Every structure is written in structure tokens, then in C-alpha cells.
């Protein structure tokens, strides 16, 4: 605890010695004396963790001040003189008691970071609107809703943090850029209206009675309905929920298997799912779990009501409800109904209303002008309108900025009100058209997928055929015909045939019969994918994606033959057994390249179906071995493994080498290139895009920011796979995603890698680590339990297990050095590591047990292993322990979103603690969190958009 006299003495010393920096954290300071204004040279002032309630007016005299850290005090107001700090770039006011800011805040034109998180703000905060250079604004857990003034900030990248409790910003916007949020708010012009809508999706097999159930819910009477051809949309109006009028949009989906590919247009998270089963059928016949997994894949955690319909007839369906709800926690309940007698309908209707009331987004708000435009679009009778006509409607609602119009169009698409695909450069017609009637698209797809003549023609059709296949009233001209074809291509439902100018093929209409190929499967390279659920669309999309490699038109509904560079592949799907099989024949040295392409395309499809479980397996003799399991074992240093079903050990590297594309085969005489730090990176053609990413590195800290999906994680993974002596085995070969990489070292060596010449990958030695998000169960669990500790059950645990061994080696090394040198400096990093962990874990009452050789903990009198820590604590331990065992060597630390699971205080201190443990480490981070850079690292940030340029020529 610092006394007032000690504080004045410290200020006097700083004045006399012209200090540039003064830090007095956690000293119990309750009052800052006026003498603070005498520190005219001061650039950084750190007073966090004290008990200040106000600042003296003299604070405005600190004209050189650039960084001012006041987080964790009790400030209830700021003096107007704060506006005189014209050099101030960073003002951290997190966790104080501020209810408003003085207008003079707006004078801080150099300010780049303003942290107002965890303050009871009830101010409109309009003073912040003039801060033109502000890049990071944190409003996390403030007491006010997301304020409209943020609209005028026009931030770049991920700079705005939204209050966690703010309930009325639509969830779609949490994924948008700050510029999109800007347009959302400015269009509101201060007025926001509740959306008050929800979507009910009725799914289930054909003949289950979905349409009859919808009719009874809307009209309270039975009507025998014919099967739904495509999708029917109806509305339940006048429903009152939470004292507000709510509109429910019913979407009745056709249950025919062949239509399931079109469902992907509309299955979203912003929905309630009604799964309708036919009570006359058994559970397998009803395919209950197929539908539940399909909903889980597309709808996330959306609530599901399971309805067993037609209970007045012969009743064969009995369900293990407890088992199903444990396995699928989003099931709200089970409801037997009969549309013929009305039994169970009132109970179902009541549960629907209760479920709607519980939806977190039901009262999401929209700007008033957007709301009016949405209603205007829904009243229109056309099936579609041009983007130009859409912009004219926007102008009538005074939405005149092109960016605002684009943002609104994307939002309406996310809500399912229109279909628009302006983000897809492949199809100009899709970009320039808004579909107002989604059934217009799905009905066209239905007519094509169910056309008898088209089936007889094995799915082949020409553009001119659509005049006969589609009705002239709704699809009158070649313009509409081409739009439908473009939609089918976008959703990978058809592809153009290479030998004609206007013919297309729909793989779902191919014949079922597999031709007799006489394939030598025994001598082929084999690979498999095993699924919990295998939608038909997965394989038909795979055929579409690789149609350019199809060999001599050999394909059928569940199989295809591909060819590349003299190698051929037979790929088949067993829908009932939920497996995809791959056999590749040809030259053993090159056929794995074709396998890599096949795997890459299947993995792309897997990623687009969230929640889809696809396990890669390698066949060996009469069994198959989990591919990821083998990767984990190899990463742990295992060379052999006895899988279940075999009585002999297999050689792990040999089995992996057979299926992994050959990425590194340097000549034996080539000397490896040694890298300490990276000076510059240049990536050409990431994901096939005609762009060049050029990133100049600093030797200490580098932070890459940008939108989700912009490539930050991929860049780090490419860098790691290029440099690492043993590449990071993963499901993805990141180096195959680029055309060329050039890298310059800190001593000006230049390294070039070309993806079309993988055998020439340079040999590089470097101390490099890649730390990503670890939140998955360990797939090599069985092997780890045999090798070490049964408590190792997750990827985090496995990392800790590995690092514990490295920590033992580190202690032996420093013990030997200390014996030779007897210097306390040798043990200083370890001492500091233990102190840092104790400091960070103080709030949870844990500290490192110094009596143990491994990193173990004490919580009071109780001993804890590192495996008993929370996931956030484990992640922090992994990062710091990784740095410590580098033993001060020049090294490179890559971190992909290290803020995941870390407390905001830990995020703030992370980089500084890493640099304490190893000042020679070069840190390269991809991050969304402004807290990571709050301790003086703001100038280390680059936006991915700023380092990306079009490829020359």
C-alpha cells in the first residue's frame, strides 16, 4: 500500500529524471495529487487496480501522454481536462463506475483504443462520434443497449465489442463486419422496431401428414392434403406472445428424399423445427434419427418438437424419449396427434406458443426504414425483381447509400425473406436478382428432380429443354431458365457437360445401377469416410465439384470414376451403411495426390454441413483404422500401434505415408536453412484467388486482424507447415491451398515454395510452435491411456502431458547450466513462470506446488493435477509452458485466436508475460480480441485487408 508521501516522492523522482513511463498498479491509491501534472515528458501512465474515484484537473497538462491505463478503479466521472490530452492513443477505463463521459472526450483525435467495458453507462455517448482514428471500442457488459452513435464510427475489421446482454441486435449481425453494423444503425435513424416473427419448419418423410397438421393448426379442422411438391409457406397471424403480436411463418417441406438437397436453401438456426413422424411406422422406417441429425447439422441448437401423427390408426411407433432427449438436448418434447380426430393438437399448439416465447431472437429489432422495405417486398406479387428495382424501393425508404442497400439485402437473405447471393462472383444473374418467392426456386427444382423423362435421360438436359420442363407462366423466358440453372449449380445440384455448350447433368437423377468395372480393389490405395448420417446430397455434390476429372462419363447415382495424371479413382457411397469408399489405382508414388484432391473436396462439403460427423479411416487388411488416431499417435512419437481386430503391430508412418500427399522430399545433400525470426511473408493465390498477401513482420510482436473467413488461421497454418521440421498433421494440407509462398528470414535469406512442385519443399530448421484452440475430446484416447495417464481425455490434456515431459527436460538443462555457471539468471525465467501462474490463478485460490517436478497445484490443502484445471486455465498453462521450455532460444510462436476461453485480464497480460519468459520469441497472432493488444501492442496490429492486393498480371 503506497502512502501519499511515497506517491509524491515517486512523482518528484519521475519529474527530476524526466521519466517517459510511470506505472503504479495495485498500490491502493485513492487520490491522485495535482503534482501529477508536472510530468511533462510522461508518455505512459499506468494506474490500474487502484481505488481512484476521480482525477485532478491537472491531468490535462500531460501533453506528451500516449497511453493511460485506469482499468479496475472506482472512477465515477472524468474531468473535462481529459480532452486536452491530444497525443493520447490509448485510454483504458475498463471496470470503473462511469455513467457518462464528458463531451471533451471527442477532442481526443489521436485516440485509437477506448475501453469502456464493465461500466454502468447510461449516456448516449455522442462525444465519441468524432473520434476518426478510433480502431478499438470495447462496450462489453456496459449497462446500455448497443448505442446508435456507433454507426458513425465506420470501424475497420473487428473493432466493436457488443454488450453481452444486449438482446435486440439480430444474431446475424454478430457475424458481420463493423461496417455492416454501421449501416444497420444509420438506417434506423434512431428508431428501431421489433421484428416479432419466427419460422416454423415442418420436416419428415412423405405421407407423415405434415400438410394436414399445418392445416389443422391454422384452421382448427381436418383436411386431407395431397403431398407437398417442394415447399409450401403459410402464416399464422394474430398470435400473442409476451403481450406482443407475433407472426409465425410455416414452412411445409416435401418429404421426398430427392428434395432434401433443396432444403439446404432454408434450414436455418432462426427457426423452430416440427419433426412429424407417421405413428403407423416403426422407428427405423420413420428414420427418426436421420431427421434429428439433419436438423442438428443445419439448425444447430434450434428447438425441435417431435410429433407422432396419425395416432388414431394402427400405432406401431414407440419411442425411447429419455434416450432421445439425452442424445438430442434440443428436443423440447414429444406430442402424439391425430389430424382426423384433433387429438393432441391443442397441447401441441400450446407448446409451440411457449417455445416461440422462449426464442432469444423473437424480438430482434430492425431499423424502421428496413422494416418498411421488408413489408413492401413481402406484399409484392412478383417471383423476383432485379437488384436495380430493389435499389429503387430502397430509395423510396430513404436508404440511398449503396453499402447500406447491400447490407440490408444480405440481412433479408439471412432472415429468409429473400434469396440473394451477391457474395458469389460466379453467377452474375444470382448477384443481380432478388428472389421474393423462394418457392419459385424450389418448385422449379422439384419439377426437374421429379420429371419422368429427365430421369429416363439419366439427368441430362439442355437449357432449351426447360421451356417444356417448367411451366411457361412462372418461367416464361430463357432468362428465368438460366437463373434456375445457376441456382442449381450454386448449390451443387447440377454441372455443365464438357462436350456440349448448353447441356447439364443432375447427379441425383443418374441410374442406380453400378457398371461392371473390373476394378482391382486389392491393389488400390484405399480410404474411407464413415458418417453418423450421410445425406444423399453429399455424394451428388461431390460429383458436381469434381466433374472436370470424371473419366469417360463413368458415373452413377452413388459412384464415379475420376482420372488425374494417369491415376484413376473409384469413389462410391453406401447411403444405408453411411460410408464413402475410395480406391485409387495407378503409380504408387503419385496416386496419393489424386486421393488428396478427393479428400479436400469431401472435407469442403463436410464443413458446409455444420454438425456433420465424418470420420476418416484407412483400410488395412480386414479392418479400418481411424486416420486422426494415427496422426495423434505419430505426434506423440509412437512408431507402431496394434489396432483392435489385429494381433500384429502396424507401422504408423508407413500407413500415413501411403495416403498423405508427398510434401517434403529435399535432396539429401541440401543443407537446411536455419530460421530464427521471420522478416517477411508473401502468399500468392490463397484458395485460388488472384491476390497476393504481403506481411512485413516485426521481431517481437505481430497481430493479424480481420473478418471470420478472411484467411487468418490458414495463413498461420501455411507458415507452420512450411517451416516445421515435422509438419502439423491435420485433416487439411494447407500448403495445397496456395499457389506460391515466399519467405524472408531476419538475416535476409529468401525461401520459395511452389505448390505445383511439392517435391522441392525446402528443408528448414527453426524453433517454432503453433498453438490453436483446443476444445475437443482426444481422438487418440485409447492409446494415450495405455501410454500415460487415464486423466488425459482431451486435446488440452494431451498437450499438457507432452509439455510436462518437456518441462522435466528443461529443468535438467537449467540444472546442468547452473552447476557449470552458478548464476541465478539461469533460473530466473522458471522463477518468473511460477510467479506468473500464481498471480493469474489467485482468484481461484490455486498456486503452483513447488515441491513437484511436474507442474502441479495446491488449492488450500488439496493437491490438484494440471488435468483438473478449467479449460481456460489449461490453455493459459500450455501457452506459457510452451514459451518457458524454449529456454530463451530465438523462436517463433504462432497463436491462432489464443483468447478463446481466456479471462479478459489474462488476455491483456498474455503478450507481456510471454515476452517476460522469453524475450527472444517472435510472436505471431491471429486474433479477434482487442484485449490482447491493450498492454501497448496496438501498433503491432495489421488488418488482412491492408496486406492483400490483386495479383499483378
PDB file of N, CA and C in Angstrom, residues 840 872 875-876 897-914 928-937:
ATOM      1  N   UNK A 840      -1.863 -15.190 -11.818  1.00  0.00           N
ATOM      2  CA  UNK A 840      -3.039 -15.289 -12.668  1.00  0.00           C
ATOM      3  C   UNK A 840      -4.112 -16.183 -12.058  1.00  0.00           C
ATOM      4  N   UNK A 872      -9.876 -22.927 -19.647  1.00  0.00           N
ATOM      5  CA  UNK A 872      -9.144 -21.668 -19.795  1.00  0.00           C
ATOM      6  C   UNK A 872      -7.802 -21.702 -19.077  1.00  0.00           C
ATOM      7  N   UNK A 875      -5.414 -23.855 -21.065  1.00  0.00           N
ATOM      8  CA  UNK A 875      -4.936 -23.187 -22.269  1.00  0.00           C
ATOM      9  C   UNK A 875      -3.847 -22.172 -21.925  1.00  0.00           C
ATOM     10  N   UNK A 876      -4.055 -21.413 -20.857  1.00  0.00           N
ATOM     11  CA  UNK A 876      -3.046 -20.444 -20.440  1.00  0.00           C
ATOM     12  C   UNK A 876      -1.759 -21.151 -20.034  1.00  0.00           C
ATOM     13  N   UNK A 897      -6.039 -17.328 -32.445  1.00  0.00           N
ATOM     14  CA  UNK A 897      -7.100 -16.927 -31.520  1.00  0.00           C
ATOM     15  C   UNK A 897      -6.845 -17.433 -30.108  1.00  0.00           C
ATOM     16  N   UNK A 898      -5.738 -17.028 -29.498  1.00  0.00           N
ATOM     17  CA  UNK A 898      -5.427 -17.526 -28.148  1.00  0.00           C
ATOM     18  C   UNK A 898      -6.402 -17.037 -27.091  1.00  0.00           C
ATOM     19  N   UNK A 899      -7.237 -16.043 -27.439  1.00  0.00           N
ATOM     20  CA  UNK A 899      -8.162 -15.505 -26.438  1.00  0.00           C
ATOM     21  C   UNK A 899      -9.290 -16.456 -26.079  1.00  0.00           C
ATOM     22  N   UNK A 900      -9.488 -17.523 -26.900  1.00  0.00           N
ATOM     23  CA  UNK A 900     -10.576 -18.458 -26.631  1.00  0.00           C
ATOM     24  C   UNK A 900     -10.428 -19.027 -25.221  1.00  0.00           C
ATOM     25  N   UNK A 901     -11.450 -18.903 -24.416  1.00  0.00           N
ATOM     26  CA  UNK A 901     -11.536 -19.430 -23.042  1.00  0.00           C
ATOM     27  C   UNK A 901     -10.723 -18.630 -22.032  1.00  0.00           C
ATOM     28  N   UNK A 902      -9.987 -17.588 -22.465  1.00  0.00           N
ATOM     29  CA  UNK A 902      -9.164 -16.845 -21.515  1.00  0.00           C
ATOM     30  C   UNK A 902      -9.944 -15.660 -20.941  1.00  0.00           C
ATOM     31  N   UNK A 903      -9.838 -15.477 -19.640  1.00  0.00           N
ATOM     32  CA  UNK A 903     -10.416 -14.315 -18.974  1.00  0.00           C
ATOM     33  C   UNK A 903      -9.813 -13.054 -19.577  1.00  0.00           C
ATOM     34  N   UNK A 904     -10.598 -11.971 -19.622  1.00  0.00           N
ATOM     35  CA  UNK A 904     -10.131 -10.754 -20.289  1.00  0.00           C
ATOM     36  C   UNK A 904      -8.857 -10.196 -19.643  1.00  0.00           C
ATOM     37  N   UNK A 905      -8.715 -10.357 -18.306  1.00  0.00           N
ATOM     38  CA  UNK A 905      -7.477  -9.915 -17.649  1.00  0.00           C
ATOM     39  C   UNK A 905      -6.284 -10.704 -18.156  1.00  0.00           C
ATOM     40  N   UNK A 906      -6.480 -12.013 -18.370  1.00  0.00           N
ATOM     41  CA  UNK A 906      -5.382 -12.849 -18.885  1.00  0.00           C
ATOM     42  C   UNK A 906      -5.041 -12.452 -20.311  1.00  0.00           C
ATOM     43  N   UNK A 907      -6.069 -12.114 -21.099  1.00  0.00           N
ATOM     44  CA  UNK A 907      -5.816 -11.683 -22.472  1.00  0.00           C
ATOM     45  C   UNK A 907      -4.938 -10.434 -22.496  1.00  0.00           C
ATOM     46  N   UNK A 908      -5.240  -9.484 -21.609  1.00  0.00           N
ATOM     47  CA  UNK A 908      -4.478  -8.236 -21.570  1.00  0.00           C
ATOM     48  C   UNK A 908      -3.000  -8.484 -21.283  1.00  0.00           C
ATOM     49  N   UNK A 909      -2.728  -9.430 -20.413  1.00  0.00           N
ATOM     50  CA  UNK A 909      -1.364  -9.631 -19.935  1.00  0.00           C
ATOM     51  C   UNK A 909      -0.589 -10.673 -20.735  1.00  0.00           C
ATOM     52  N   UNK A 910      -1.272 -11.348 -21.649  1.00  0.00           N
ATOM     53  CA  UNK A 910      -0.688 -12.522 -22.282  1.00  0.00           C
ATOM     54  C   UNK A 910       0.624 -12.214 -22.997  1.00  0.00           C
ATOM     55  N   UNK A 911       0.625 -11.226 -23.888  1.00  0.00           N
ATOM     56  CA  UNK A 911       1.831 -10.951 -24.674  1.00  0.00           C
ATOM     57  C   UNK A 911       2.976 -10.530 -23.769  1.00  0.00           C
ATOM     58  N   UNK A 912       2.695  -9.673 -22.795  1.00  0.00           N
ATOM     59  CA  UNK A 912       3.761  -9.209 -21.888  1.00  0.00           C
ATOM     60  C   UNK A 912       4.366 -10.371 -21.114  1.00  0.00           C
ATOM     61  N   UNK A 913       3.555 -11.282 -20.635  1.00  0.00           N
ATOM     62  CA  UNK A 913       4.077 -12.436 -19.894  1.00  0.00           C
ATOM     63  C   UNK A 913       4.896 -13.349 -20.800  1.00  0.00           C
ATOM     64  N   UNK A 914       4.471 -13.519 -22.027  1.00  0.00           N
ATOM     65  CA  UNK A 914       5.251 -14.337 -22.960  1.00  0.00           C
ATOM     66  C   UNK A 914       6.621 -13.719 -23.179  1.00  0.00           C
ATOM     67  N   UNK A 928      -9.198 -11.915 -32.690  1.00  0.00           N
ATOM     68  CA  UNK A 928     -10.355 -11.023 -32.774  1.00  0.00           C
ATOM     69  C   UNK A 928     -10.444 -10.105 -31.551  1.00  0.00           C
ATOM     70  N   UNK A 929      -9.617 -10.333 -30.551  1.00  0.00           N
ATOM     71  CA  UNK A 929      -9.821  -9.687 -29.259  1.00  0.00           C
ATOM     72  C   UNK A 929      -8.996  -8.412 -29.112  1.00  0.00           C
ATOM     73  N   UNK A 930      -9.649  -7.267 -28.887  1.00  0.00           N
ATOM     74  CA  UNK A 930      -8.876  -6.056 -28.623  1.00  0.00           C
ATOM     75  C   UNK A 930      -8.111  -6.126 -27.306  1.00  0.00           C
ATOM     76  N   UNK A 931      -8.572  -6.977 -26.371  1.00  0.00           N
ATOM     77  CA  UNK A 931      -7.883  -7.069 -25.086  1.00  0.00           C
ATOM     78  C   UNK A 931      -6.454  -7.565 -25.253  1.00  0.00           C
ATOM     79  N   UNK A 932      -6.198  -8.392 -26.260  1.00  0.00           N
ATOM     80  CA  UNK A 932      -4.857  -8.948 -26.484  1.00  0.00           C
ATOM     81  C   UNK A 932      -3.831  -7.835 -26.665  1.00  0.00           C
ATOM     82  N   UNK A 933      -4.241  -6.731 -27.291  1.00  0.00           N
ATOM     83  CA  UNK A 933      -3.282  -5.672 -27.647  1.00  0.00           C
ATOM     84  C   UNK A 933      -3.330  -4.483 -26.695  1.00  0.00           C
ATOM     85  N   UNK A 934      -4.080  -4.611 -25.609  1.00  0.00           N
ATOM     86  CA  UNK A 934      -4.308  -3.449 -24.755  1.00  0.00           C
ATOM     87  C   UNK A 934      -3.098  -3.024 -23.923  1.00  0.00           C
ATOM     88  N   UNK A 935      -2.121  -3.906 -23.792  1.00  0.00           N
ATOM     89  CA  UNK A 935      -0.952  -3.566 -22.970  1.00  0.00           C
ATOM     90  C   UNK A 935       0.173  -2.996 -23.828  1.00  0.00           C
ATOM     91  N   UNK A 936      -0.165  -2.118 -24.747  1.00  0.00           N
ATOM     92  CA  UNK A 936       0.861  -1.416 -25.500  1.00  0.00           C
ATOM     93  C   UNK A 936       1.241  -2.038 -26.821  1.00  0.00           C
ATOM     94  N   UNK A 937       0.380  -2.883 -27.391  1.00  0.00           N
ATOM     95  CA  UNK A 937       0.738  -3.580 -28.623  1.00  0.00           C
ATOM     96  C   UNK A 937      -0.124  -3.140 -29.799  1.00  0.00           C
TER      97      UNK A 937
END
